[in-house]
Amino acid sequence: MSNNNVECLECGADIRVPNNVMQGEILKCGDCGIELEVTELNPLTIDLAPMEMEDWGE
Amino acid sequence: MSRLQVGIVAASGYTGGELLRLLSQHPQVEIVQVTAGRNVGKFVHNVHPHLRGQLNLQFIADEGLQPCDILFLALPHGQAQQSIEHYTTLAPRIIDLSADFRLRNPADYATTYAHDHHAPTWLDRFVYGLPEINRQALIGANYASGVGCNATATTLALWALVRAGILNADQPIFADIKVGSSEAGSTPTPASHHPARSGIVRPFQLTGHRHEAEVRQALRDCGDFDVRMAVTSVEMVRGVAVAAHVTLPTGLRERDLWQAYRGAWKGEPFVRIVHEQDGLHRHPEPRLLAGTNYADVGWEYDPATGRTVLLAAIDNLGKGAAGSAVQCMNLMCGFDETTALTFGGIYP
């Protein structure tokens, strides 16, 4: 894993972080699709972003 | 370099049509002869209209077959085993898409297909044709069996966790399988008549499906798995969707399952992990795979109870038949494994 990458908290995939990432930015995992929020820049810290549950009409 | 010459026996069915479509786009082979029972003399596009302009061939009778480099057999079950000696005099490489050479144990034919095998000495010479679990044996092989469509989808649904030792052979596995109408073949029956079939969710075979033996054989190196299928016909032309119900240890993390799936499928050209947290297409769906050689696999796991549903979707005519057969041919002949098989499907 490079310095600009973080590990997905859900599935462990390698997620690339842009060099100019901002606090509060949402990163999306390309494998499991979960959204991660950048909560701190120094050190780079991420947390699961709140997800809106979908209504499947059930 | 000259292209290898290919013949297809019984090419007028749906599987034969899919073989023709795939092989007509293959740069290293040339289809030189196709046989058909009731369609002798017709052009390929008279039977497979989507191939108009792609192939300028007429169906011939089986008796007119000439020696060639590779012979595909797309006969109904039970026929290839009766004539295999003849076909092997015509071609050094044979890929049989029926069930005739899938099972290794001759006794399995008596219990599964209700008849003794007519050529039991040939069973060991055929390599089971699912590259995802049998690639090394297929490389350079002369004879490969086809795969059962429902068996393929079920094996691929289970394989990652079986391989990782997370799913053990200590429980029955119930595979609920939804299938499309093309599984029933191109010969019309009262069951396939449009007014009788349109809109159905018809339980087709809920116990004792023939493909159970094939899955058990495919998993045997990892244990004696008790795999049970329940097949339901639904409103779909192409496609198989498997939901296999199992119980896993409680408390596993999602990333544990991801690790097992990546361990099994990373680098596999035709298996994709579909396990998304949101959106419309969170799980494998057969509709997205129509016309492709891809298999999508995924899961749903409840860490509190361990109840788990293992998922897979394929095109029964693609990964479940002709696609895997062409993939086998590529491995047998030393071609790039993905040649002629990279079509990604259509959407919506």
PDB file of C-alpha atoms in Angstrom, chain A residues 6-39:
ATOM      1  CA  VAL A   6      -5.795   3.819   2.714  1.00  0.00           C
ATOM      2  CA  GLU A   7      -7.306   0.444   3.463  1.00  0.00           C
ATOM      3  CA  CYS A   8     -11.067   0.163   3.153  1.00  0.00           C
ATOM      4  CA  LEU A   9     -12.553  -0.268   6.608  1.00  0.00           C
ATOM      5  CA  GLU A  10     -15.195  -2.631   5.252  1.00  0.00           C
ATOM      6  CA  CYS A  11     -13.459  -4.974   2.827  1.00  0.00           C
ATOM      7  CA  GLY A  12      -9.737  -4.253   3.128  1.00  0.00           C
ATOM      8  CA  ALA A  13      -9.310  -3.030  -0.442  1.00  0.00           C
ATOM      9  CA  ASP A  14      -6.612  -0.526  -1.295  1.00  0.00           C
ATOM     10  CA  ILE A  15      -8.170   2.923  -1.890  1.00  0.00           C
ATOM     11  CA  ARG A  16      -6.180   5.640  -3.596  1.00  0.00           C
ATOM     12  CA  VAL A  17      -6.310   9.015  -1.866  1.00  0.00           C
ATOM     13  CA  PRO A  18      -5.817  12.134  -4.029  1.00  0.00           C
ATOM     14  CA  ASN A  19      -2.836  14.310  -3.088  1.00  0.00           C
ATOM     15  CA  ASN A  20      -5.106  17.297  -2.542  1.00  0.00           C
ATOM     16  CA  VAL A  21      -7.666  15.460  -0.437  1.00  0.00           C
ATOM     17  CA  MET A  22      -9.615  17.682   1.965  1.00  0.00           C
ATOM     18  CA  GLN A  23     -11.010  17.012   5.404  1.00  0.00           C
ATOM     19  CA  GLY A  24     -14.611  15.880   5.089  1.00  0.00           C
ATOM     20  CA  GLU A  25     -14.105  14.512   1.594  1.00  0.00           C
ATOM     21  CA  ILE A  26     -15.885  11.266   0.757  1.00  0.00           C
ATOM     22  CA  LEU A  27     -13.899   8.419  -0.759  1.00  0.00           C
ATOM     23  CA  LYS A  28     -15.676   5.501  -2.370  1.00  0.00           C
ATOM     24  CA  CYS A  29     -14.328   1.956  -2.341  1.00  0.00           C
ATOM     25  CA  GLY A  30     -14.199   0.508  -5.837  1.00  0.00           C
ATOM     26  CA  ASP A  31     -14.629  -3.059  -4.563  1.00  0.00           C
ATOM     27  CA  CYS A  32     -17.456  -2.982  -2.030  1.00  0.00           C
ATOM     28  CA  GLY A  33     -18.867   0.441  -2.852  1.00  0.00           C
ATOM     29  CA  ILE A  34     -18.849   1.742   0.698  1.00  0.00           C
ATOM     30  CA  GLU A  35     -18.255   5.437   1.320  1.00  0.00           C
ATOM     31  CA  LEU A  36     -15.497   6.573   3.666  1.00  0.00           C
ATOM     32  CA  GLU A  37     -15.112  10.075   5.073  1.00  0.00           C
ATOM     33  CA  VAL A  38     -11.737  11.719   5.594  1.00  0.00           C
ATOM     34  CA  THR A  39     -12.032  12.868   9.205  1.00  0.00           C
TER      35      THR A  39
END
